[in-house]
């Protein structure tokens, strides 16, 4: 369960716990507004939203694709608080209309990452150093050519931002929740990733783990048609899904992590460069069909599916055209 920070702050940001984009959104908002933040994944976002109580007057939700179940919680929160939703994942038109009717401030664009959208929203109160954070997120999400990101990107030294982004994104893959919070705190002070104590070491550890997985993974992989899949076990599902495409040129790769307690599985899904399937759209529909949630970009997406439906889901995905 989510424990709310014990202080009197009335503003809170809920942001994605899995990547640079989510961290930077939380850090940027904290740097412009005295606020708390919580980091959530698709598996626990509903619990996270449920924990928000009437003491808050302003809530931000960032870098988390919205599902129907989240809308109910948004409606509840809206009864006592302002709500701003900042995101760049596919949004259903019907859901978008409901959000607007609820008086939610929707800041949404598919072409720029959530951090760049957040930076843009608050840019009059943000420094040049803050723009650097937004650029880390854009690179990490593969959206440095977005209409807003492109202009920001040109302001900074390319080699330096690439280095800092690489350190940060690799370290996050290995970080536990306590260290993730530490990273957000440091980013909020505009500290450079390479100066955060322990971060470079963690990034190297991750790189070493990837090197080991390149040897180990061939023994664990399974396949149904064009879908190559493997349990993530102790590693992040994103790492395994990326590696399956890298090692096998898998048209579609799926890596899953089973949450025994709630009998759901978290999936990372990737597509190869040559694949023409829009996985974000396909997974969005299939996840609903199998009583889960999911979606994302054309070649990078995620889902949460009841574990009992996992194999049916993979099978259906293998029939994608
Ligand atoms: Mn993102």
Short mmCIF file of C-alpha atoms and ligand atoms in Angstrom, two decimals:
data_model
loop_
_atom_site.label_atom_id
_atom_site.label_comp_id
_atom_site.label_asym_id
_atom_site.label_seq_id
_atom_site.Cartn_x
_atom_site.Cartn_y
_atom_site.Cartn_z
CA UNK A 1 0.00 0.00 0.00
CA UNK A 2 1.04 3.58 -0.57
CA UNK A 3 1.91 5.63 2.43
CA UNK A 4 1.34 9.32 1.98
CA UNK A 5 4.20 11.56 3.10
CA UNK A 6 3.51 12.91 6.60
CA UNK A 7 3.66 16.66 6.12
CA UNK A 8 1.26 19.52 5.50
CA UNK A 9 1.96 20.03 1.80
CA UNK A 10 -1.22 20.25 -0.26
CA UNK A 11 0.23 19.47 -3.67
CA UNK A 12 1.23 16.00 -4.84
CA UNK A 13 2.58 14.53 -8.07
CA UNK A 14 2.09 10.89 -9.03
CA UNK A 15 4.58 9.89 -11.67
CA UNK A 16 5.84 6.81 -13.47
CA UNK A 17 8.35 4.78 -11.44
CA UNK A 18 9.99 3.00 -14.35
CA UNK A 19 11.94 5.50 -16.38
CA UNK A 20 13.73 8.81 -16.65
CA UNK A 21 10.62 10.55 -17.99
CA UNK A 22 8.61 9.72 -14.86
CA UNK A 23 11.42 10.79 -12.51
CA UNK A 24 12.00 14.08 -14.28
CA UNK A 25 8.28 14.99 -14.18
CA UNK A 26 8.29 14.47 -10.40
CA UNK A 27 11.55 16.43 -10.00
CA UNK A 28 10.41 19.38 -12.16
CA UNK A 29 7.09 19.73 -10.34
CA UNK A 30 8.80 19.50 -6.96
CA UNK A 31 11.28 22.18 -8.02
CA UNK A 32 8.54 24.68 -8.95
CA UNK A 33 5.95 23.84 -6.32
CA UNK A 34 6.37 22.82 -2.73
CA UNK A 35 4.98 19.35 -3.16
CA UNK A 36 5.14 15.67 -2.38
CA UNK A 37 5.47 12.95 -4.99
CA UNK A 38 4.73 9.24 -5.32
CA UNK A 39 6.21 6.89 -7.91
CA UNK A 40 3.79 4.32 -9.36
CA UNK A 41 3.70 1.57 -11.97
CA UNK A 42 0.78 0.29 -14.01
CA UNK A 43 0.40 -2.57 -11.51
CA UNK A 44 -0.13 -0.27 -8.52
CA UNK A 45 -1.39 3.02 -9.97
CA UNK A 46 -4.96 2.38 -8.81
CA UNK A 47 -3.83 1.74 -5.23
CA UNK A 48 -1.72 4.83 -5.46
CA UNK A 49 -4.63 7.00 -6.62
CA UNK A 50 -6.87 5.51 -3.92
CA UNK A 51 -4.42 6.68 -1.26
CA UNK A 52 -4.89 10.37 -2.23
CA UNK A 53 -7.13 11.97 0.37
CA UNK A 54 -8.90 15.28 0.93
CA UNK A 55 -5.89 17.04 2.40
CA UNK A 56 -4.64 17.64 -1.14
CA UNK A 57 -5.87 20.59 -3.17
CA UNK A 58 -3.74 20.03 -6.25
CA UNK A 59 -2.80 16.68 -7.83
CA UNK A 60 -0.58 16.03 -10.86
CA UNK A 61 -0.48 12.66 -12.64
CA UNK A 62 2.42 12.29 -15.08
CA UNK A 63 3.73 9.86 -17.69
CA UNK A 64 1.14 7.17 -16.95
CA UNK A 65 -1.16 5.98 -19.76
CA UNK A 66 -4.73 6.27 -18.57
CA UNK A 67 -7.17 3.40 -18.27
CA UNK A 68 -10.90 3.29 -17.45
CA UNK A 69 -10.28 2.23 -13.85
CA UNK A 70 -8.06 5.27 -13.33
CA UNK A 71 -10.87 7.53 -14.55
CA UNK A 72 -13.06 6.51 -11.58
CA UNK A 73 -10.30 7.52 -9.19
CA UNK A 74 -9.73 10.76 -11.08
CA UNK A 75 -13.45 11.56 -10.62
CA UNK A 76 -13.18 10.89 -6.88
CA UNK A 77 -10.07 13.05 -6.49
CA UNK A 78 -11.71 15.82 -8.52
CA UNK A 79 -14.38 16.16 -5.81
CA UNK A 80 -11.84 17.75 -3.48
CA UNK A 81 -8.84 18.74 -5.60
CA UNK A 82 -7.62 20.26 -8.83
CA UNK A 83 -6.14 17.65 -11.12
CA UNK A 84 -3.64 18.01 -13.95
CA UNK A 85 -2.91 15.04 -16.20
CA UNK A 86 0.35 15.31 -18.17
CA UNK A 87 1.04 12.49 -20.59
CA UNK A 88 2.01 11.40 -24.09
CA UNK A 89 0.61 7.85 -24.42
CA UNK A 90 -2.39 7.01 -26.59
CA UNK A 91 -5.59 8.34 -25.05
CA UNK A 92 -9.03 7.09 -25.98
CA UNK A 93 -11.22 9.94 -27.28
CA UNK A 94 -14.05 8.88 -24.99
CA UNK A 95 -11.75 8.96 -21.95
CA UNK A 96 -10.34 12.32 -23.01
CA UNK A 97 -13.86 13.75 -23.17
CA UNK A 98 -14.71 12.40 -19.72
CA UNK A 99 -11.55 13.97 -18.28
CA UNK A 100 -12.42 17.35 -19.75
CA UNK A 101 -15.99 17.11 -18.44
CA UNK A 102 -14.58 16.41 -15.00
CA UNK A 103 -12.68 19.69 -15.24
CA UNK A 104 -9.30 17.97 -15.35
CA UNK A 105 -6.49 19.96 -16.95
CA UNK A 106 -5.28 17.59 -19.68
CA UNK A 107 -1.79 18.36 -21.03
CA UNK A 108 -1.33 15.77 -23.74
CA UNK A 109 0.74 15.39 -26.88
CA UNK A 110 1.88 12.16 -28.52
CA UNK A 111 4.98 13.77 -30.00
CA UNK A 112 6.81 14.97 -26.88
CA UNK A 113 7.56 13.11 -23.67
CA UNK A 114 5.76 13.95 -20.42
CA UNK A 115 8.81 15.75 -18.95
CA UNK A 116 9.11 18.08 -21.93
CA UNK A 117 5.37 18.80 -21.63
CA UNK A 118 5.84 19.46 -17.90
CA UNK A 119 8.84 21.71 -18.58
CA UNK A 120 6.81 23.61 -21.17
CA UNK A 121 3.92 24.06 -18.74
CA UNK A 122 6.13 25.62 -16.07
CA UNK A 123 8.92 27.06 -18.18
CA UNK A 124 8.50 30.65 -16.97
CA UNK A 125 9.44 29.40 -13.48
CA UNK A 126 12.20 27.04 -14.61
CA UNK A 127 15.90 27.60 -15.20
CA UNK A 128 18.15 26.49 -18.03
CA UNK A 129 19.34 23.64 -15.80
CA UNK A 130 15.75 22.40 -15.57
CA UNK A 131 15.62 22.18 -19.36
CA UNK A 132 18.55 19.81 -19.18
CA UNK A 133 16.44 17.37 -17.13
CA UNK A 134 13.65 17.51 -19.68
CA UNK A 135 16.16 16.67 -22.41
CA UNK A 136 17.42 13.60 -20.48
CA UNK A 137 13.82 12.37 -20.45
CA UNK A 138 13.24 13.10 -24.13
CA UNK A 139 16.34 11.15 -25.16
CA UNK A 140 15.50 8.30 -22.84
CA UNK A 141 11.96 8.06 -24.30
CA UNK A 142 13.34 8.30 -27.87
CA UNK A 143 11.45 11.58 -28.39
CA UNK A 144 14.31 14.08 -28.72
CA UNK A 145 12.89 15.03 -32.14
CA UNK A 146 9.54 16.04 -30.68
CA UNK A 147 8.41 19.56 -31.66
CA UNK A 148 9.24 21.01 -28.23
CA UNK A 149 12.18 18.70 -27.41
CA UNK A 150 14.00 19.48 -30.65
CA UNK A 151 14.41 23.13 -29.71
CA UNK A 152 15.50 22.34 -26.16
CA UNK A 153 17.97 19.69 -27.29
CA UNK A 154 19.94 22.18 -29.39
CA UNK A 155 20.66 24.38 -26.35
CA UNK A 156 22.98 21.88 -24.69
CA UNK A 157 26.23 20.05 -25.33
CA UNK A 158 25.28 16.81 -27.04
CA UNK A 159 28.04 14.56 -25.69
CA UNK A 160 27.41 15.71 -22.13
CA UNK A 161 23.63 15.18 -22.22
CA UNK A 162 24.02 11.80 -23.90
CA UNK A 163 26.46 10.71 -21.19
CA UNK A 164 24.28 11.92 -18.33
CA UNK A 165 21.14 10.35 -19.85
CA UNK A 166 22.86 7.02 -20.36
CA UNK A 167 24.10 6.91 -16.77
CA UNK A 168 20.69 7.85 -15.44
CA UNK A 169 18.62 5.44 -17.51
CA UNK A 170 20.95 2.51 -16.79
CA UNK A 171 21.04 3.24 -13.06
CA UNK A 172 17.23 3.42 -12.86
CA UNK A 173 16.99 -0.13 -14.21
CA UNK A 174 18.87 -1.36 -11.14
CA UNK A 175 17.56 1.07 -8.51
CA UNK A 176 15.25 0.02 -5.68
CA UNK A 177 12.43 2.32 -4.61
CA UNK A 178 14.50 4.05 -1.90
CA UNK A 179 17.29 4.85 -4.32
CA UNK A 180 14.77 5.97 -6.94
CA UNK A 181 13.48 8.55 -4.46
CA UNK A 182 17.04 9.65 -3.79
CA UNK A 183 17.53 10.18 -7.54
CA UNK A 184 14.36 12.32 -7.76
CA UNK A 185 15.58 14.42 -4.80
CA UNK A 186 18.94 15.00 -6.47
CA UNK A 187 17.40 15.79 -9.87
CA UNK A 188 15.13 18.26 -8.15
CA UNK A 189 18.25 20.12 -6.99
CA UNK A 190 19.50 19.95 -10.61
CA UNK A 191 22.41 17.73 -9.67
CA UNK A 192 24.07 15.99 -12.62
CA UNK A 193 23.51 12.23 -12.63
CA UNK A 194 27.26 11.45 -12.62
CA UNK A 195 27.58 13.36 -9.34
CA UNK A 196 24.82 11.47 -7.50
CA UNK A 197 26.63 9.17 -5.04
CA UNK A 198 26.42 5.54 -6.15
CA UNK A 199 24.68 6.24 -9.44
CA UNK A 200 27.57 5.54 -11.81
CA UNK A 201 28.29 2.27 -10.02
CA UNK A 202 24.67 1.20 -10.36
CA UNK A 203 24.68 2.04 -14.07
CA UNK A 204 27.78 -0.11 -14.55
CA UNK A 205 26.20 -2.94 -12.57
CA UNK A 206 23.24 -2.82 -14.93
CA UNK A 207 25.47 -2.87 -18.00
CA UNK A 208 27.27 -5.90 -16.57
CA UNK A 209 23.92 -7.63 -15.91
CA UNK A 210 22.88 -7.03 -19.52
CA UNK A 211 26.17 -8.57 -20.68
CA UNK A 212 25.45 -11.69 -18.54
CA UNK A 213 21.86 -11.90 -19.81
CA UNK A 214 23.07 -11.97 -23.40
CA UNK A 215 24.61 -15.34 -22.52
CA UNK A 216 21.84 -16.61 -20.19
CA UNK A 217 18.72 -15.59 -22.06
CA UNK A 218 18.94 -18.05 -24.98
CA UNK A 219 18.23 -20.87 -22.46
CA UNK A 220 15.04 -19.25 -21.20
CA UNK A 221 13.36 -18.00 -24.31
CA UNK A 222 10.09 -19.39 -25.71
CA UNK A 223 8.31 -18.65 -28.94
CA UNK A 224 4.83 -18.67 -30.47
CA UNK A 225 5.02 -17.59 -34.12
CA UNK A 226 6.37 -14.09 -34.29
CA UNK A 227 6.26 -13.57 -30.51
CA UNK A 228 9.45 -14.36 -28.58
CA UNK A 229 8.79 -14.35 -24.85
CA UNK A 230 10.46 -14.98 -21.51
CA UNK A 231 9.77 -14.53 -17.82
CA UNK A 232 11.76 -11.59 -16.49
CA UNK A 233 12.42 -13.36 -13.15
CA UNK A 234 14.58 -10.99 -11.09
CA UNK A 235 15.31 -8.54 -13.91
CA UNK A 236 13.19 -5.64 -15.15
CA UNK A 237 10.71 -6.74 -17.84
CA UNK A 238 11.85 -3.79 -20.01
CA UNK A 239 15.44 -5.05 -20.06
CA UNK A 240 14.41 -8.57 -21.08
CA UNK A 241 11.93 -7.41 -23.73
CA UNK A 242 14.55 -5.11 -25.27
CA UNK A 243 17.13 -7.90 -25.28
CA UNK A 244 14.79 -10.34 -27.01
CA UNK A 245 14.48 -7.94 -29.93
CA UNK A 246 18.21 -7.24 -29.84
CA UNK A 247 19.30 -10.90 -29.73
CA UNK A 248 16.73 -12.48 -32.05
CA UNK A 249 15.40 -9.59 -34.09
CA UNK A 250 12.06 -10.78 -32.68
CA UNK A 251 9.18 -9.17 -34.60
CA UNK A 252 7.41 -8.95 -31.23
CA UNK A 253 8.94 -9.61 -27.82
CA UNK A 254 7.15 -10.03 -24.51
CA UNK A 255 8.66 -10.22 -21.07
CA UNK A 256 6.46 -10.70 -18.04
CA UNK A 257 6.60 -10.52 -14.29
CA UNK A 258 3.95 -12.37 -12.29
CA UNK A 259 2.56 -10.66 -9.16
CA UNK A 260 1.58 -13.74 -7.15
CA UNK A 261 -0.44 -11.78 -4.59
CA UNK A 262 -2.85 -10.08 -6.97
CA UNK A 263 -2.66 -12.73 -9.71
CA UNK A 264 -1.79 -10.27 -12.42
CA UNK A 265 1.20 -10.12 -14.73
CA UNK A 266 3.07 -6.99 -15.79
CA UNK A 267 4.26 -7.14 -19.36
CA UNK A 268 6.78 -5.21 -21.41
CA UNK A 269 6.24 -5.57 -25.14
CA UNK A 270 8.57 -4.47 -27.91
CA UNK A 271 8.58 -4.59 -31.72
CA UNK A 272 11.54 -4.88 -34.10
CA UNK A 273 12.43 -2.00 -36.40
CA UNK A 274 11.16 -3.92 -39.43
CA UNK A 275 7.80 -4.82 -37.84
CA UNK A 276 4.84 -2.90 -39.26
CA UNK A 277 2.45 -3.67 -36.40
CA UNK A 278 1.40 -0.73 -34.23
CA UNK A 279 1.84 -2.53 -30.92
CA UNK A 280 0.51 0.33 -28.79
CA UNK A 281 -2.88 0.18 -30.50
CA UNK A 282 -2.92 -3.61 -30.73
CA UNK A 283 -2.00 -4.12 -27.07
CA UNK A 284 -4.51 -1.48 -25.97
CA UNK A 285 -7.33 -3.50 -27.59
CA UNK A 286 -6.07 -6.97 -26.65
CA UNK A 287 -5.44 -6.02 -23.02
CA UNK A 288 -9.05 -4.89 -22.67
CA UNK A 289 -10.27 -8.09 -24.31
CA UNK A 290 -8.38 -10.13 -21.70
CA UNK A 291 -9.61 -8.01 -18.78
CA UNK A 292 -6.40 -6.08 -18.37
CA UNK A 293 -5.02 -2.68 -19.29
CA UNK A 294 -2.26 -1.70 -21.64
CA UNK A 295 -0.99 0.44 -24.46
CA UNK A 296 1.88 2.72 -25.40
CA UNK A 297 3.86 3.50 -28.51
CA UNK A 298 4.08 1.68 -31.85
CA UNK A 299 7.15 -0.36 -30.87
CA UNK A 300 7.30 0.04 -27.09
CA UNK A 301 4.38 -0.69 -24.84
CA UNK A 302 3.24 -2.39 -21.69
CA UNK A 303 0.25 -4.17 -20.21
CA UNK A 304 -1.12 -5.65 -17.02
CA UNK A 305 -3.11 -8.85 -17.61
CA UNK A 306 -4.70 -11.37 -15.23
CA UNK A 307 -2.10 -14.16 -14.98
CA UNK A 308 -4.76 -16.74 -15.90
CA UNK A 309 -5.08 -15.04 -19.32
CA UNK A 310 -1.37 -14.52 -19.96
CA UNK A 311 -0.88 -17.33 -22.47
CA UNK A 312 -4.10 -16.52 -24.32
CA UNK A 313 -2.91 -12.93 -24.57
CA UNK A 314 0.48 -13.96 -26.01
CA UNK A 315 -1.24 -16.30 -28.46
CA UNK A 316 -3.61 -13.55 -29.63
CA UNK A 317 -0.67 -11.16 -29.96
CA UNK A 318 1.14 -13.68 -32.18
CA UNK A 319 -1.74 -13.44 -34.66
CA UNK A 320 -1.19 -9.68 -35.09
CA UNK A 321 -0.84 -8.48 -38.66
MN1 LIG B 1 7.28 8.75 -21.06
#
